[in-house]
mmCIF file of C-alpha atoms in Angstrom:
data_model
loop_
_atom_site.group_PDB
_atom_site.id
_atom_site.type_symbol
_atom_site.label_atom_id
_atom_site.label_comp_id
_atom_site.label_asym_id
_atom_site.label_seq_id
_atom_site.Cartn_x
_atom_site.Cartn_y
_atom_site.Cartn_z
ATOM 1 C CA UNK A 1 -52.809 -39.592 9.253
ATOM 2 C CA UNK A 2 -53.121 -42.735 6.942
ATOM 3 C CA UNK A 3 -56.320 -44.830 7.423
ATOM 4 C CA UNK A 4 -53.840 -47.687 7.843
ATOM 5 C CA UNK A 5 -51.464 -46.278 10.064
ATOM 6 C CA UNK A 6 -52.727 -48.132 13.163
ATOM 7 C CA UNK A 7 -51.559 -51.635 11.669
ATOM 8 C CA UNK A 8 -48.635 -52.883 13.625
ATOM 9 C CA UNK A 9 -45.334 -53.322 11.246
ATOM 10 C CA UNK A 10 -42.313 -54.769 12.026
ATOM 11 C CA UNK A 11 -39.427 -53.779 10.240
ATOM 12 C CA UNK A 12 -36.600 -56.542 10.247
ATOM 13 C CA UNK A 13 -33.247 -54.354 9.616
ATOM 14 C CA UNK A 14 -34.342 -51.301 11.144
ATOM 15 C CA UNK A 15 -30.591 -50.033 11.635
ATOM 16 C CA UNK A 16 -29.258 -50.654 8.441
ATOM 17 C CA UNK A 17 -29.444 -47.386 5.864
ATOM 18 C CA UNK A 18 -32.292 -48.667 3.986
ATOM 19 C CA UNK A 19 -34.183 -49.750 7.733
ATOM 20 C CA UNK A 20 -33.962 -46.520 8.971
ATOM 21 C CA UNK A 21 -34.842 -44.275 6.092
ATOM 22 C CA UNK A 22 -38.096 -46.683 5.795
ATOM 23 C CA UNK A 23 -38.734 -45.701 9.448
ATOM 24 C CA UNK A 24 -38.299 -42.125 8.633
ATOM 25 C CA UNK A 25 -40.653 -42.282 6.108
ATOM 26 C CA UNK A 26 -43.447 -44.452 8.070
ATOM 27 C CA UNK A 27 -43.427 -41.629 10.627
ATOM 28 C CA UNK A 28 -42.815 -38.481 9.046
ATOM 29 C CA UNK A 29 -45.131 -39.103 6.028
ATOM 30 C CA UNK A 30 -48.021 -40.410 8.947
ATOM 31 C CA UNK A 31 -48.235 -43.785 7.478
ATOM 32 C CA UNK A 32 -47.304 -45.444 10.420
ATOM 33 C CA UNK A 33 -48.169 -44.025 13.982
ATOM 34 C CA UNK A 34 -44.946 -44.142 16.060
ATOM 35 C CA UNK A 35 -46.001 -46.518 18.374
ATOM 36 C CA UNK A 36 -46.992 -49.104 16.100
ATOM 37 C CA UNK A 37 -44.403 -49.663 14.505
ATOM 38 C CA UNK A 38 -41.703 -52.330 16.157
ATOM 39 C CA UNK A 39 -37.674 -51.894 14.978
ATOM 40 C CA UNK A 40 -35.477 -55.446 14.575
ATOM 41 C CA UNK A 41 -31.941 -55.592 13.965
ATOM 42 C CA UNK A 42 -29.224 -58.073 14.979
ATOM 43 C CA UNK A 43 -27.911 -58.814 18.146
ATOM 44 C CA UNK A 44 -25.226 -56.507 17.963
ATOM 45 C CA UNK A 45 -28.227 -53.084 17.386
ATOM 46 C CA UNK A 46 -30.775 -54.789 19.762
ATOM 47 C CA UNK A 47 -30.966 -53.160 23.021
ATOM 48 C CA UNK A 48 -29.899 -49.593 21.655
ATOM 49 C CA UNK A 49 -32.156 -46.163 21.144
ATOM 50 C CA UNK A 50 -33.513 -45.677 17.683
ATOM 51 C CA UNK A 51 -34.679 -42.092 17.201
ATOM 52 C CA UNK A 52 -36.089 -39.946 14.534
ATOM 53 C CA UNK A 53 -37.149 -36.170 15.714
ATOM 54 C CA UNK A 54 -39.686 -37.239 18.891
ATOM 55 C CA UNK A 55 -39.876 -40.538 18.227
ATOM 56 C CA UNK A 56 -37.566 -42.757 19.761
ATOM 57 C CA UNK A 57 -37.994 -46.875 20.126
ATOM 58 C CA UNK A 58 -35.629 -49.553 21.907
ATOM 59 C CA UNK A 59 -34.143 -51.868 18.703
ATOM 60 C CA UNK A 60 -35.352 -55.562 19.748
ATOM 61 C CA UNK A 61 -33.215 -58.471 18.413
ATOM 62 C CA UNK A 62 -34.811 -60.065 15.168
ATOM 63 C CA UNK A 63 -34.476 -63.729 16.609
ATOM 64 C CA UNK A 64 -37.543 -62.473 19.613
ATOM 65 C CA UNK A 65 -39.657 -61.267 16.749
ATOM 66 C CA UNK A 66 -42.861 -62.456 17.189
ATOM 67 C CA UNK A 67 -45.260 -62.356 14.165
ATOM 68 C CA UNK A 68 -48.295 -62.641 15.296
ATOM 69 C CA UNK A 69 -48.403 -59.361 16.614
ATOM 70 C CA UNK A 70 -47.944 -57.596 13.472
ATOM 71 C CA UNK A 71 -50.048 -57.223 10.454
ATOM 72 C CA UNK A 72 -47.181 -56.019 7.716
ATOM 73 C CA UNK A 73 -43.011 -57.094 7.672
ATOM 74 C CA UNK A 74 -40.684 -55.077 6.152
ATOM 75 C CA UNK A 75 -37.407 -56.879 5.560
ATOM 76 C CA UNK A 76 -34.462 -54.659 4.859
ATOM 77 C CA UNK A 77 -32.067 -57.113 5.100
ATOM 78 C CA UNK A 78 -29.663 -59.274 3.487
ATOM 79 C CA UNK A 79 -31.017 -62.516 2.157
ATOM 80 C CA UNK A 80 -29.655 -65.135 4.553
ATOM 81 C CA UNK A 81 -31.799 -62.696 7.165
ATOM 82 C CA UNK A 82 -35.139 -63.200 4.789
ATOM 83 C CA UNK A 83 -34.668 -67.071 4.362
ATOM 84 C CA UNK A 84 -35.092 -67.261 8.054
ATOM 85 C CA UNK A 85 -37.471 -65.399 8.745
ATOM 86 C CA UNK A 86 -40.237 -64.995 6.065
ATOM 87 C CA UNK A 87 -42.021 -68.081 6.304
ATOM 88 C CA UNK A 88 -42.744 -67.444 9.872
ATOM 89 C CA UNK A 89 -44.089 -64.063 9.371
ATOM 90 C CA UNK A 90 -46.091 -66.175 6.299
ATOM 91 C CA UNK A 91 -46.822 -68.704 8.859
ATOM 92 C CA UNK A 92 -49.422 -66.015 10.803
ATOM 93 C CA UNK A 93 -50.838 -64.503 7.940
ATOM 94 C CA UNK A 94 -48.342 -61.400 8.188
ATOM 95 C CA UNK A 95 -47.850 -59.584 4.782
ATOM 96 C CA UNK A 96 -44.507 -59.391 3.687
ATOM 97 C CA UNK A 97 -42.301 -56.883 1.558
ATOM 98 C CA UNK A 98 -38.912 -57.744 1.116
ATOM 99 C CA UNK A 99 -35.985 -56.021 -0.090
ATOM 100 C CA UNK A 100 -33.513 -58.684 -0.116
ATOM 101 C CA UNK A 101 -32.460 -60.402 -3.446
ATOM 102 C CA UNK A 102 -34.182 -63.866 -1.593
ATOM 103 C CA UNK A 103 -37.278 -63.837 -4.075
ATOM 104 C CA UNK A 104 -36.969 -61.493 -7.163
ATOM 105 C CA UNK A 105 -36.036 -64.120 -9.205
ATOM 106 C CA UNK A 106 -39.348 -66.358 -8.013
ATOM 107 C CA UNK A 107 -41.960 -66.382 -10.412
ATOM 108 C CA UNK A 108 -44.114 -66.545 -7.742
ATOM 109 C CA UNK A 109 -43.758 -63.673 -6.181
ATOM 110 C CA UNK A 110 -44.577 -60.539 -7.527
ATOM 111 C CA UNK A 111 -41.067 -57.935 -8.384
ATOM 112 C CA UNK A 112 -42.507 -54.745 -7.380
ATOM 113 C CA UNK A 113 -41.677 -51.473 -8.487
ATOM 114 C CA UNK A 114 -44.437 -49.307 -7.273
ATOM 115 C CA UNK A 115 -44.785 -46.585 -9.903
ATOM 116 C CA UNK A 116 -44.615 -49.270 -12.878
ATOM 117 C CA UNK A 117 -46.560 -52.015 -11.179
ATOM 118 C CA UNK A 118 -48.530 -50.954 -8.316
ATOM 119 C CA UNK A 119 -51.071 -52.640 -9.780
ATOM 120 C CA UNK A 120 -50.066 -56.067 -8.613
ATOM 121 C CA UNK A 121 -49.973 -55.343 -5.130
ATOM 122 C CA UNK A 122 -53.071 -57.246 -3.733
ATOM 123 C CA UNK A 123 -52.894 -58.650 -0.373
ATOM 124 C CA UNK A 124 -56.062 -60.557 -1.594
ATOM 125 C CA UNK A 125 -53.932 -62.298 -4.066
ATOM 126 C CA UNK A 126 -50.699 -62.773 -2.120
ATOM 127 C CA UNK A 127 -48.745 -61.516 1.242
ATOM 128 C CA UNK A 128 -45.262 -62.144 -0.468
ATOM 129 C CA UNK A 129 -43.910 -58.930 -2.206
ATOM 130 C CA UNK A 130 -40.126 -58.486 -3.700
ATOM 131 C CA UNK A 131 -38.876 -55.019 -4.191
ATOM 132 C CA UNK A 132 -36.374 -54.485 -6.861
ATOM 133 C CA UNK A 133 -33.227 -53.593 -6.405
ATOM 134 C CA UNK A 134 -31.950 -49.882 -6.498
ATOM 135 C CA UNK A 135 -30.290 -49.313 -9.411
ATOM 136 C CA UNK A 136 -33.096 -51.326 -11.641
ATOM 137 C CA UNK A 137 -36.110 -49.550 -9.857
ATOM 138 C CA UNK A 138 -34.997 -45.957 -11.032
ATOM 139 C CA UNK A 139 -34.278 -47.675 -14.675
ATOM 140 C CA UNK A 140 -37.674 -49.291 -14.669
ATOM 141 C CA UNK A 141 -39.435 -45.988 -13.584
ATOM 142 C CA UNK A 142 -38.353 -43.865 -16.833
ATOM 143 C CA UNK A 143 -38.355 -46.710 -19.243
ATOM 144 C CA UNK A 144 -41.570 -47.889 -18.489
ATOM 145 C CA UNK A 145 -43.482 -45.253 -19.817
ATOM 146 C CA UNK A 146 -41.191 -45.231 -23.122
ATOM 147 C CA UNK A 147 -42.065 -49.144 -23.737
ATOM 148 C CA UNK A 148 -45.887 -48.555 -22.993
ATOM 149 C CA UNK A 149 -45.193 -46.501 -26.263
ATOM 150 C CA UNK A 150 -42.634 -47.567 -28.135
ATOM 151 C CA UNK A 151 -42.510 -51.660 -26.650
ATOM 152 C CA UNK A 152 -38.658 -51.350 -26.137
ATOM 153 C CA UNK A 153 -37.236 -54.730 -26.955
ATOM 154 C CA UNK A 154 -33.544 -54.270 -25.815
ATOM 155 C CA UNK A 155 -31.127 -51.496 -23.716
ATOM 156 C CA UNK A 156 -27.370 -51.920 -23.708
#
């Protein structure tokens, strides 16, 4: 198991594709014990079985979230979703990583793509994290190592 896999995570979107294969990943890779981690989706998902092999949780609707019982938010959702909701989780101190367009273009906020810039995730420094989206994460991953090299100054 993960040292950190007792910190209770909430993640906002839990039904969508990119919601559930996080989940998958919490629990099969042992980040995240099962029962720590707490599933949000709209109104529509909340009330309905979420299960992955043995697990299995009861989706709860993202407008009862309440952020001061998590450590760590992770927002697979559409922006309009993020707007409302990350400066709450900010609000209690919660660490956030979102996936939502919402703050990759804020030059406040560090645009994280973990194998080129792991190195700026720091929740001593800041709980606000953007993720990048999916087609320029895989792009960023093989070019970086050609511009640490080669400093590429353009790609058409």
């Amino acid at each position: 198991m993960h040292p950190d896999s007792h910190i209770p995570i909430a993640i906002i979107g839990a039904t969508g594709n990119v919601g559930r294969k996080i989940v998958e990943m919490l629990v099969t890779r042992g980040i995240s014990m099962p029962e720590n981690l707490q599933l949000y989706a709209s109104s529509q998902s909340a009330g309905k079985k979420f299960q992955i092999g043995n697990c299995a949780w009861l989706i709860q609707d993202t407008s009862d979230i309440d952020f001061s019982k998590v450590k760590l938010a992770l927002f697979a959702t559409e922006s309009d979703v993020s707007r409302r909701y990350i400066a709450d989780a900010l609000k209690e101190g919660v660490v956030v990583v979102d996936s939502s367009s919402l703050n990759r273009l804020e030059a406040s906020v560090p645009l994280i793509v973990y194998p080129v810039n792991q190195h700026l995730v720091s929740i001593k420094h800041t709980r606000l994290y953007a993720i990048a989206n999916c087609v320029s994460s895989p792009i960023a991953t093989v070019l970086a190592p050609l511009h640490r090299q080669h400093k590429i100054k353009r790609i058409i």
